[in-house]
PDB file of C-alpha atoms and ligand atoms in Angstrom:
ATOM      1  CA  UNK A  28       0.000   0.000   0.000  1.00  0.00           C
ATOM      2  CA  UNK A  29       1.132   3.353  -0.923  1.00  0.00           C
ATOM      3  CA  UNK A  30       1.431   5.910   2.568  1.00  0.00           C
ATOM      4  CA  UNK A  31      -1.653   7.568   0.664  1.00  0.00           C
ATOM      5  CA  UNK A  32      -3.241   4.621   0.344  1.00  0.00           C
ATOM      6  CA  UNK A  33      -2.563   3.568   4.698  1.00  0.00           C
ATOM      7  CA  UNK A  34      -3.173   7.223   5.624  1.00  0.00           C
ATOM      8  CA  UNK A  35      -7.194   6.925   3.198  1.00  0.00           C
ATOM      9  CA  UNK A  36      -8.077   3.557   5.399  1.00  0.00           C
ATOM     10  CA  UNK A  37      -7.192   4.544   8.504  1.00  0.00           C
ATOM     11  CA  UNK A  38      -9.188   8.083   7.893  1.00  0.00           C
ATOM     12  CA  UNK A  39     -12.114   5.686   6.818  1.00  0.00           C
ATOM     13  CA  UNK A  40     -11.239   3.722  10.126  1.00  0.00           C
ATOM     14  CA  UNK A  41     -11.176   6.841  12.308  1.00  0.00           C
ATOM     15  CA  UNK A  42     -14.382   8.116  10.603  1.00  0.00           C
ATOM     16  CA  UNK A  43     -15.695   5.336  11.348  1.00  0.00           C
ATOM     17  CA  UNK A  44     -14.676   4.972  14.982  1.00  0.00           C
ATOM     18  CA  UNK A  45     -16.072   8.406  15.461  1.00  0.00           C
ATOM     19  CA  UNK A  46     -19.243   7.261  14.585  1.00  0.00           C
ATOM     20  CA  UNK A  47     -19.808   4.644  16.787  1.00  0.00           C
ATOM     21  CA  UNK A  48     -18.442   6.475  19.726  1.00  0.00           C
ATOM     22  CA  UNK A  49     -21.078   8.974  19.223  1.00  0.00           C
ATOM     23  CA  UNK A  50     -23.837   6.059  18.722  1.00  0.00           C
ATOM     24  CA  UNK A  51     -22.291   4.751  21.774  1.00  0.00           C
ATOM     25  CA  UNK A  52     -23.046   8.197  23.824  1.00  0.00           C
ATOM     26  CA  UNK A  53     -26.337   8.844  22.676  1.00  0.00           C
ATOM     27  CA  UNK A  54     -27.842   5.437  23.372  1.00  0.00           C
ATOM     28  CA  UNK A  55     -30.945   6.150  25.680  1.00  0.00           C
ATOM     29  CA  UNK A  56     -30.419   4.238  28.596  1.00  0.00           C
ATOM     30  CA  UNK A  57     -33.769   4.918  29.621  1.00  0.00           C
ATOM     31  CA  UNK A  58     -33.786   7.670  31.575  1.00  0.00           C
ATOM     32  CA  UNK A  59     -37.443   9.155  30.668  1.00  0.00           C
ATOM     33  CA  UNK A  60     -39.236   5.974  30.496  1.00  0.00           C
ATOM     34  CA  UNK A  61     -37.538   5.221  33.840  1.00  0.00           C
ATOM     35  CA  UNK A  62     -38.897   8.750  35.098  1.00  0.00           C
ATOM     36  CA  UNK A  63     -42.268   8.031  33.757  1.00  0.00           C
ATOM     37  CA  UNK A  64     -42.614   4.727  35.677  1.00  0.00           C
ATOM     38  CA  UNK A  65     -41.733   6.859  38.895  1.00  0.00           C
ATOM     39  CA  UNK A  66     -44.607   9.116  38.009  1.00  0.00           C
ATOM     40  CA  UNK A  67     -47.117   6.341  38.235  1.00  0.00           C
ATOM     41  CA  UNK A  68     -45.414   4.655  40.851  1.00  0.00           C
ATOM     42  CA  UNK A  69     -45.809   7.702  43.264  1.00  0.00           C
ATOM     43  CA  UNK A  70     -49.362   8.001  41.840  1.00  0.00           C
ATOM     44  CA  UNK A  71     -50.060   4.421  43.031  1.00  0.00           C
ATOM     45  CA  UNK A  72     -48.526   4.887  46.612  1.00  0.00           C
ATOM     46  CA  UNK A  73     -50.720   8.061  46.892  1.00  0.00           C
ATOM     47  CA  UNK A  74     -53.669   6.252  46.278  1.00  0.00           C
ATOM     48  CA  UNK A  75     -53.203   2.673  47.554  1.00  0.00           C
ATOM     49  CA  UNK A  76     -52.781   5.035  50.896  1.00  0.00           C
ATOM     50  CA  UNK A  77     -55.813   6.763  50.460  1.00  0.00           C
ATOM     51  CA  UNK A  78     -57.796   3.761  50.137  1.00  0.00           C
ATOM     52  CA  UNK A  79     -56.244   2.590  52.993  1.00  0.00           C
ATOM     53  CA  UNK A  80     -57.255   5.162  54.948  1.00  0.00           C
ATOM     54  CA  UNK A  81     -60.866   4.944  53.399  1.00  0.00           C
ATOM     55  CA  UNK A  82     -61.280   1.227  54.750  1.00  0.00           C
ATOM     56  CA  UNK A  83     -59.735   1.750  58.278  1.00  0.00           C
ATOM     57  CA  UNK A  84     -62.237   5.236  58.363  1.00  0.00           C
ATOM     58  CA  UNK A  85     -65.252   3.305  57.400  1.00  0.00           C
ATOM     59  CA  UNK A  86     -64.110   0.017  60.250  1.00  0.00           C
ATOM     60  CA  UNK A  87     -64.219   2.742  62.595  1.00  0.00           C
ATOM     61  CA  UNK A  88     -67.512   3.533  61.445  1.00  0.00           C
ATOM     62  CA  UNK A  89     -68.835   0.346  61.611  1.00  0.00           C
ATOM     63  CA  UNK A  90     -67.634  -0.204  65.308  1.00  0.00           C
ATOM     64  CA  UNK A  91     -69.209   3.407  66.073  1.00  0.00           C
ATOM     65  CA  UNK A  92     -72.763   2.272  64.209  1.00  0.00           C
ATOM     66  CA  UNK A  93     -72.944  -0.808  66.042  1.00  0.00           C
ATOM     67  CA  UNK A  94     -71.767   0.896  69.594  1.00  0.00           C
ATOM     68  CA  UNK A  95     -75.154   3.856  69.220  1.00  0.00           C
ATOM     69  CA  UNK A  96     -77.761   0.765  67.888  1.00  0.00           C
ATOM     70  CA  UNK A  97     -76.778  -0.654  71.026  1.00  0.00           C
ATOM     71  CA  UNK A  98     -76.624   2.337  73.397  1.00  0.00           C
ATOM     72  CA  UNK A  99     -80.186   2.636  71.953  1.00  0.00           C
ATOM     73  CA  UNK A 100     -81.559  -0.429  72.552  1.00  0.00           C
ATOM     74  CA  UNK A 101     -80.746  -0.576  76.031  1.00  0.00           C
ATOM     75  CA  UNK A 102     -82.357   2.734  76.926  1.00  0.00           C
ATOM     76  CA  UNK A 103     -85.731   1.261  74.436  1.00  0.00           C
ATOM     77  CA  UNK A 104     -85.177  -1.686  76.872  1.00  0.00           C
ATOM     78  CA  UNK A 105     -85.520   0.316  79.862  1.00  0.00           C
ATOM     79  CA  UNK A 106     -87.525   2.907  78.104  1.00  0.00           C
ATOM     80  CA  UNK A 107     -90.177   0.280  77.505  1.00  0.00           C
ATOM     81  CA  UNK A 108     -89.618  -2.298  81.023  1.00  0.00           C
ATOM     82  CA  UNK A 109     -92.261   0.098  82.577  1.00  0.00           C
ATOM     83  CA  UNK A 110     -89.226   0.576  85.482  1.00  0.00           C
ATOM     84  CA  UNK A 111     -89.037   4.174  85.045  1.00  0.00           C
ATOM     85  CA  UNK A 112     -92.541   5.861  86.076  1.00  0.00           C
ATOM     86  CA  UNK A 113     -90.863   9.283  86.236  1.00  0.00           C
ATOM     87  CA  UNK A 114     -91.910  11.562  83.130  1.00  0.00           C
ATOM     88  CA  UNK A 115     -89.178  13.907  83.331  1.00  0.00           C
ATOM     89  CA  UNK A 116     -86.574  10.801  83.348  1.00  0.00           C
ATOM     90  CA  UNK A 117     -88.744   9.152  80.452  1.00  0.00           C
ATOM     91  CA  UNK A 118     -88.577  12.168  78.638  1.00  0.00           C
ATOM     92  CA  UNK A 119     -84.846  12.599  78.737  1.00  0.00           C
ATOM     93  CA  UNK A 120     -84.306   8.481  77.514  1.00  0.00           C
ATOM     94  CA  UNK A 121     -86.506   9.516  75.044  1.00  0.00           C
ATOM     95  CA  UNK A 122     -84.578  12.577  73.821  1.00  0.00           C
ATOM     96  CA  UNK A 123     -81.513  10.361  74.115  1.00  0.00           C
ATOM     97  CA  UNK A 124     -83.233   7.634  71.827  1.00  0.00           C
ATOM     98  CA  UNK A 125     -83.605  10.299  68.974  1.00  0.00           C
ATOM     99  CA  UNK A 126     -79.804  11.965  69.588  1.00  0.00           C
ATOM    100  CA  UNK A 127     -78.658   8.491  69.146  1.00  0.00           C
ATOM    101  CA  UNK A 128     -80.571   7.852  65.666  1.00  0.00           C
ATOM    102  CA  UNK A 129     -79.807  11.447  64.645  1.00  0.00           C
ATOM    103  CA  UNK A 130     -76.364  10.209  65.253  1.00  0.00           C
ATOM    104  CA  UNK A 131     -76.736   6.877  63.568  1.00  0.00           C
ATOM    105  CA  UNK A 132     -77.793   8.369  60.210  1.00  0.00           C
ATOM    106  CA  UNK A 133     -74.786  10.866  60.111  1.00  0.00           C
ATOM    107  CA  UNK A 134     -72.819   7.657  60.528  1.00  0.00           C
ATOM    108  CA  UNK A 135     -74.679   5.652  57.554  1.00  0.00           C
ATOM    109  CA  UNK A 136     -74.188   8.485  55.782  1.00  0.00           C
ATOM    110  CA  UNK A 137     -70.662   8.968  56.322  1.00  0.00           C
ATOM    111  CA  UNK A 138     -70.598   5.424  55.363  1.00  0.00           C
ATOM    112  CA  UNK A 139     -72.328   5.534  52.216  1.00  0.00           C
ATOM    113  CA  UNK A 140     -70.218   8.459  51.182  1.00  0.00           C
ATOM    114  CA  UNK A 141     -66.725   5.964  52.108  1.00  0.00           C
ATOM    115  CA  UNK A 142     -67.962   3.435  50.446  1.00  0.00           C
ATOM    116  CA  UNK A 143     -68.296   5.226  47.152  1.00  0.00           C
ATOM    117  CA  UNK A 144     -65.069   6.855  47.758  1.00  0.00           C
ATOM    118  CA  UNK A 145     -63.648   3.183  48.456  1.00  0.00           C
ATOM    119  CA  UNK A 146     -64.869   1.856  45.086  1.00  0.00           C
ATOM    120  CA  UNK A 147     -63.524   5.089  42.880  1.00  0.00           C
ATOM    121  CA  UNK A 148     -59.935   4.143  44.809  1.00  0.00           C
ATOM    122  CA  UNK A 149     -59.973   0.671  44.500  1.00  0.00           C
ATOM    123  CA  UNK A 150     -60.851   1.488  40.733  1.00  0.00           C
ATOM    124  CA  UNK A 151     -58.216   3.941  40.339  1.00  0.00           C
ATOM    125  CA  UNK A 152     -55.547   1.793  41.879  1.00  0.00           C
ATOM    126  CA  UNK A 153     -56.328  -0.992  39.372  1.00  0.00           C
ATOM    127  CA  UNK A 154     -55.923   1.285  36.572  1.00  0.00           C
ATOM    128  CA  UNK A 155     -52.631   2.332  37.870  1.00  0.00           C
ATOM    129  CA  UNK A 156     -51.556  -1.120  38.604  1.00  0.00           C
ATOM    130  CA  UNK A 157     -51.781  -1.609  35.352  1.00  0.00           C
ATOM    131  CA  UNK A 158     -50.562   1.587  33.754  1.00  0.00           C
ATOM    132  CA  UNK A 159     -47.148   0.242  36.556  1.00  0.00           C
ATOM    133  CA  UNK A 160     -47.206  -3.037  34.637  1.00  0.00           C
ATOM    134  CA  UNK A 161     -47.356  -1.457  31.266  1.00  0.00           C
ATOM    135  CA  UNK A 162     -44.381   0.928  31.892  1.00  0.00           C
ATOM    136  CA  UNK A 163     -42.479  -1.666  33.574  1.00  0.00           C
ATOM    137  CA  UNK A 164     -42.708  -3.819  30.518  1.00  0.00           C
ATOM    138  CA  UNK A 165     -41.614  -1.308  28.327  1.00  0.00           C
ATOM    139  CA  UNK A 166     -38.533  -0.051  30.237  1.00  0.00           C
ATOM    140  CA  UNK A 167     -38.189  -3.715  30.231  1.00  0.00           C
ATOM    141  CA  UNK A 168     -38.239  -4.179  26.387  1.00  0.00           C
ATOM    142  CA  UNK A 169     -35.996  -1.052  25.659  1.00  0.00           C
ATOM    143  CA  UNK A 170     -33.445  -1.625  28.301  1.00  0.00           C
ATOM    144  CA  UNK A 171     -33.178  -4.944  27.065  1.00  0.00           C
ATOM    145  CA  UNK A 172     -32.407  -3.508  23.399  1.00  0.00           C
ATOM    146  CA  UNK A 173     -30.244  -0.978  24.798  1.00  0.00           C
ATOM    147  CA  UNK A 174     -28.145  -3.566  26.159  1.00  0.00           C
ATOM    148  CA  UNK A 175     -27.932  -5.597  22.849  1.00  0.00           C
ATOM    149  CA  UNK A 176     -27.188  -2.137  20.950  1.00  0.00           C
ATOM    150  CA  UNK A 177     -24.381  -0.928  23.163  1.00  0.00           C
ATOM    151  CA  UNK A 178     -23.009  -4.510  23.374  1.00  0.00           C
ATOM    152  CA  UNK A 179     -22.804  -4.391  19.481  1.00  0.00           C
ATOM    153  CA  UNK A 180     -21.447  -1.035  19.267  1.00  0.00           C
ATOM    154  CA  UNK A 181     -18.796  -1.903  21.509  1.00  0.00           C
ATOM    155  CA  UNK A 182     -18.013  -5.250  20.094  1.00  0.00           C
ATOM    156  CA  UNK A 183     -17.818  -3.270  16.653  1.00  0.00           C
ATOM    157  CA  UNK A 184     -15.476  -0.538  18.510  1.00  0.00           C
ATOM    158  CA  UNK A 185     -13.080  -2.842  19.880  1.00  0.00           C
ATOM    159  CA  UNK A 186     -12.179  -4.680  17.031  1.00  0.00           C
ATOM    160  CA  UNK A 187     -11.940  -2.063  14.588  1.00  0.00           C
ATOM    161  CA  UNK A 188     -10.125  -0.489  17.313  1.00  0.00           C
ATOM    162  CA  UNK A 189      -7.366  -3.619  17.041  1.00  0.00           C
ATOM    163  CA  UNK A 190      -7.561  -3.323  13.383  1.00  0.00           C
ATOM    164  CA  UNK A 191      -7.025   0.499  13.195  1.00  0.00           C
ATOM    165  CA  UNK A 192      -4.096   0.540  16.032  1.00  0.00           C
ATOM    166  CA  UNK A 193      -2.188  -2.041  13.428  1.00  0.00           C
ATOM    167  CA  UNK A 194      -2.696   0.148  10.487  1.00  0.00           C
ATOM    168  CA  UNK A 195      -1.282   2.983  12.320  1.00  0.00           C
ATOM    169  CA  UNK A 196       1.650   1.188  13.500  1.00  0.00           C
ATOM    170  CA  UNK A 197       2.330   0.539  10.001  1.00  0.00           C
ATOM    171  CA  UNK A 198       2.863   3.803   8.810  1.00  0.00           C
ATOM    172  CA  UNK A 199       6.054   6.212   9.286  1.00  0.00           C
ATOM    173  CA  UNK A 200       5.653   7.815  12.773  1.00  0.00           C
ATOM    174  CA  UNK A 201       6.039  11.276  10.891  1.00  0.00           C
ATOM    175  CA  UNK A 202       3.537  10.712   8.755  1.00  0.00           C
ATOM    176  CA  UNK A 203       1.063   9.701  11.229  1.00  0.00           C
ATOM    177  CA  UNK A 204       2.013  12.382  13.376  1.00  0.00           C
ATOM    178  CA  UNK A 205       1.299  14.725  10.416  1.00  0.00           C
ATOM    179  CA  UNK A 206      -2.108  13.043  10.135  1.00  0.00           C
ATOM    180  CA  UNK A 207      -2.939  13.155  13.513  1.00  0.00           C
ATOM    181  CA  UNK A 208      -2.471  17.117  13.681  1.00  0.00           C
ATOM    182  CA  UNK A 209      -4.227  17.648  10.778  1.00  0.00           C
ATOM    183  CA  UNK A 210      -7.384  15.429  11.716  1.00  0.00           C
ATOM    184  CA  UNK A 211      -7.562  17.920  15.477  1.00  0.00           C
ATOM    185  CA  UNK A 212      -7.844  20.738  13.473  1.00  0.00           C
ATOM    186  CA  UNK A 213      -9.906  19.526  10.369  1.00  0.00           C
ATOM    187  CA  UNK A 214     -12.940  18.173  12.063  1.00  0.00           C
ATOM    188  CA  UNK A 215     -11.579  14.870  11.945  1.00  0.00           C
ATOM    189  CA  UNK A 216     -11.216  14.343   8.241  1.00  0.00           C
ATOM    190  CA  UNK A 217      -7.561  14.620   7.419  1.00  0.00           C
ATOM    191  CA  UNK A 218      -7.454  13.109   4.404  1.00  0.00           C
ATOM    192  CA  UNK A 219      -9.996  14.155   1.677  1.00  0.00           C
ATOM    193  CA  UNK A 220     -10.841  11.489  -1.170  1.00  0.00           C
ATOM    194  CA  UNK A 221     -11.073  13.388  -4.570  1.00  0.00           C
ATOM    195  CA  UNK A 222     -14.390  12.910  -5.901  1.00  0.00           C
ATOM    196  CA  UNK A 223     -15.554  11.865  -9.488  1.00  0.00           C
ATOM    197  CA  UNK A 224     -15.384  15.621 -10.851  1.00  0.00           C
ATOM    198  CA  UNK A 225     -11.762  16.419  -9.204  1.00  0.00           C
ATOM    199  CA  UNK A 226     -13.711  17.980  -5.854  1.00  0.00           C
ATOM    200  CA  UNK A 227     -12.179  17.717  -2.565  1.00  0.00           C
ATOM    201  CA  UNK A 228     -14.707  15.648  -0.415  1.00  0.00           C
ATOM    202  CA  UNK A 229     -12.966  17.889   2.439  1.00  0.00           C
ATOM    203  CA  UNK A 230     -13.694  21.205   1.603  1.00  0.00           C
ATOM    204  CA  UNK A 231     -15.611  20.455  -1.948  1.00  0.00           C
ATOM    205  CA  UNK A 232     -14.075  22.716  -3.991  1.00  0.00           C
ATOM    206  CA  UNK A 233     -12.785  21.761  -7.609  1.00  0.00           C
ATOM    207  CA  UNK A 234      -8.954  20.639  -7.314  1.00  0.00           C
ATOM    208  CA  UNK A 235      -6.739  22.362 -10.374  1.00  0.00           C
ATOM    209  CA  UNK A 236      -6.580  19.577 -13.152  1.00  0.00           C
ATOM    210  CA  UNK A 237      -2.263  19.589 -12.289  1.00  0.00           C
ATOM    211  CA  UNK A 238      -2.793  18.022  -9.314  1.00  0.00           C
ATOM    212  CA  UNK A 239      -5.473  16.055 -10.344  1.00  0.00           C
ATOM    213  CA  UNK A 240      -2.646  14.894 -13.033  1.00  0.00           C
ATOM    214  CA  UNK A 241       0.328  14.515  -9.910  1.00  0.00           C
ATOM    215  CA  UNK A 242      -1.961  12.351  -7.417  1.00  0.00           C
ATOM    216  CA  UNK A 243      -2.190   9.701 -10.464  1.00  0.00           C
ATOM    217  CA  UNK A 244       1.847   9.663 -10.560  1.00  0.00           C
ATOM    218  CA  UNK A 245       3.378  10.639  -7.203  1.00  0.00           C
ATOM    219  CA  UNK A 246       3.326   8.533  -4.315  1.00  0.00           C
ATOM    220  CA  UNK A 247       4.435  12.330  -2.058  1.00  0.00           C
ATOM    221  CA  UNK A 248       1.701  13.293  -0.230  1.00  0.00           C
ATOM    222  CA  UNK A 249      -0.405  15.918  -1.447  1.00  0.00           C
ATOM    223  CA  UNK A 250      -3.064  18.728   0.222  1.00  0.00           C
ATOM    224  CA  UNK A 251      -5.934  20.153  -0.748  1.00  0.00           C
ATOM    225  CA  UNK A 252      -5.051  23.811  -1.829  1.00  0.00           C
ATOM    226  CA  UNK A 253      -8.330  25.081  -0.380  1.00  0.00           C
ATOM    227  CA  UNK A 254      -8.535  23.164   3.083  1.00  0.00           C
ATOM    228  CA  UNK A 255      -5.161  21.730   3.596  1.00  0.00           C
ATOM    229  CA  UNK A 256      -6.149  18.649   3.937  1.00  0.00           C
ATOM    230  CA  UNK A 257      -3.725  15.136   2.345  1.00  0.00           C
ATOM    231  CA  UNK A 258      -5.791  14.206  -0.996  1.00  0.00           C
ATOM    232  CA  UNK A 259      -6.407  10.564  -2.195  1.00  0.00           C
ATOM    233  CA  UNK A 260      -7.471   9.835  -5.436  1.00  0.00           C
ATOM    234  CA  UNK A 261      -8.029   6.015  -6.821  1.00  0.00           C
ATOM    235  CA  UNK A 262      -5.534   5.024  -9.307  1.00  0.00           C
ATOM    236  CA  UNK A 263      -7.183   5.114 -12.943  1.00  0.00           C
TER     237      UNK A 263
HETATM  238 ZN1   ZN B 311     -10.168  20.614   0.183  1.00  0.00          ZN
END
């Protein structure tokens, strides 16, 4: 291989190498699908909670409900054993009789309100539960290709990396060196291939027909007049 020749695959190499570094860094690992998942996680704590709280309020109703229906039938028990002959006393049980209904229908009440709230929750949960599993799933799936992506990138990586390091070692250390500068400063193209009507691929401006003419019969290296940049043309 002519230097020209070395210096055009290792560019292609390096090019190349670029590439996949860059495909390599802007892999998504996930990061918003992960964040959505959060958001319905939290939304699922928040309301697994409140239904929580919804059951243990309406136990504590039921213990209340049960605790006045029985308060009241003990007074109607002694209300109606004909024990008590005094009116004022059998006025007051009877006053208590109706506090303790009054009371008893702001507990069913209270009740029937939970229990509606208790069935919205429970229904809400279950949609979230499976809005969770959905998301889950589909972190699942992409993490999964992210893996395979990354592990393909960097499989490529490496061994063009091998391949690429034994090119370079190849070529006279000046030369390379040469390259090397040239590639920091030209956006990482430091040799230009000479297109099909004599343009520089570099900087894509028309090279003069003489050194069209010299690349064909020189093996010295050769830049770009316009960009600086080492030419390559095929040999015709
Ligand atoms: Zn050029």
């Amino acid at each position: 291989m002519q230097p020209v020749e070395q210096l055009f695959a290792l560019q292609r190499m390096d090019t190349r190498l670029a590439v996949l570094r860059r495909s390599l860094e802007v892999l998504d690992p996930g990061q918003s699908l992960e964040a959505l998942l959060e958001q319905v996680r939290a939304a699922e704590q928040v309301t697994a909670a409140q239904l929580k709280e919804t059951q243990t309020r309406l136990r504590d109703l039921e213990l209340s409900l049960s605790g006045t229906a029985e308060k009241a039938r003990k007074i109607e028990q002694e209300l109606y054993s004909g024990r008590v002959g005094n009116p004022k006393e059998l006025t007051a049980m009877q006053e208590d009789v109706a506090a303790l209904g009054r009371q008893r229908q702001r507990i069913e009440d209270e009740m029937l309100a939970l229990m509606e709230d208790t069935e919205r929750l429970a229904q809400e949960l279950g949609t979230l539960e499976a809005q969770r599993g959905a998301r889950e799933r589909e972190l699942e799936d992409h993490l999964t290709q992210y893996r395979a992506h990354t592990r393909a990138l960097e499989d490529e990586l490496a061994a063009l990396q091998v391949k690429r390091d034994t090119l370079a070692a190849e070529i006279t250390p000046d030369v390379l060196k040469r390259y090397e500068r040239l590639r920091e400063r030209k956006d990482g193209l430091a040799v230009a291939q000479v297109l099909g009507d004599g343009i520089c691929e570099g900087c894509h401006v028309k090279i003069p027909d003489r050194l069209y003419a010299d690349l064909q019969e020189t093996d010295a290296l050769r830049t770009c007049e316009e960009c600086g940049r080492i030419l390559y043309a095929p040999r015709r």
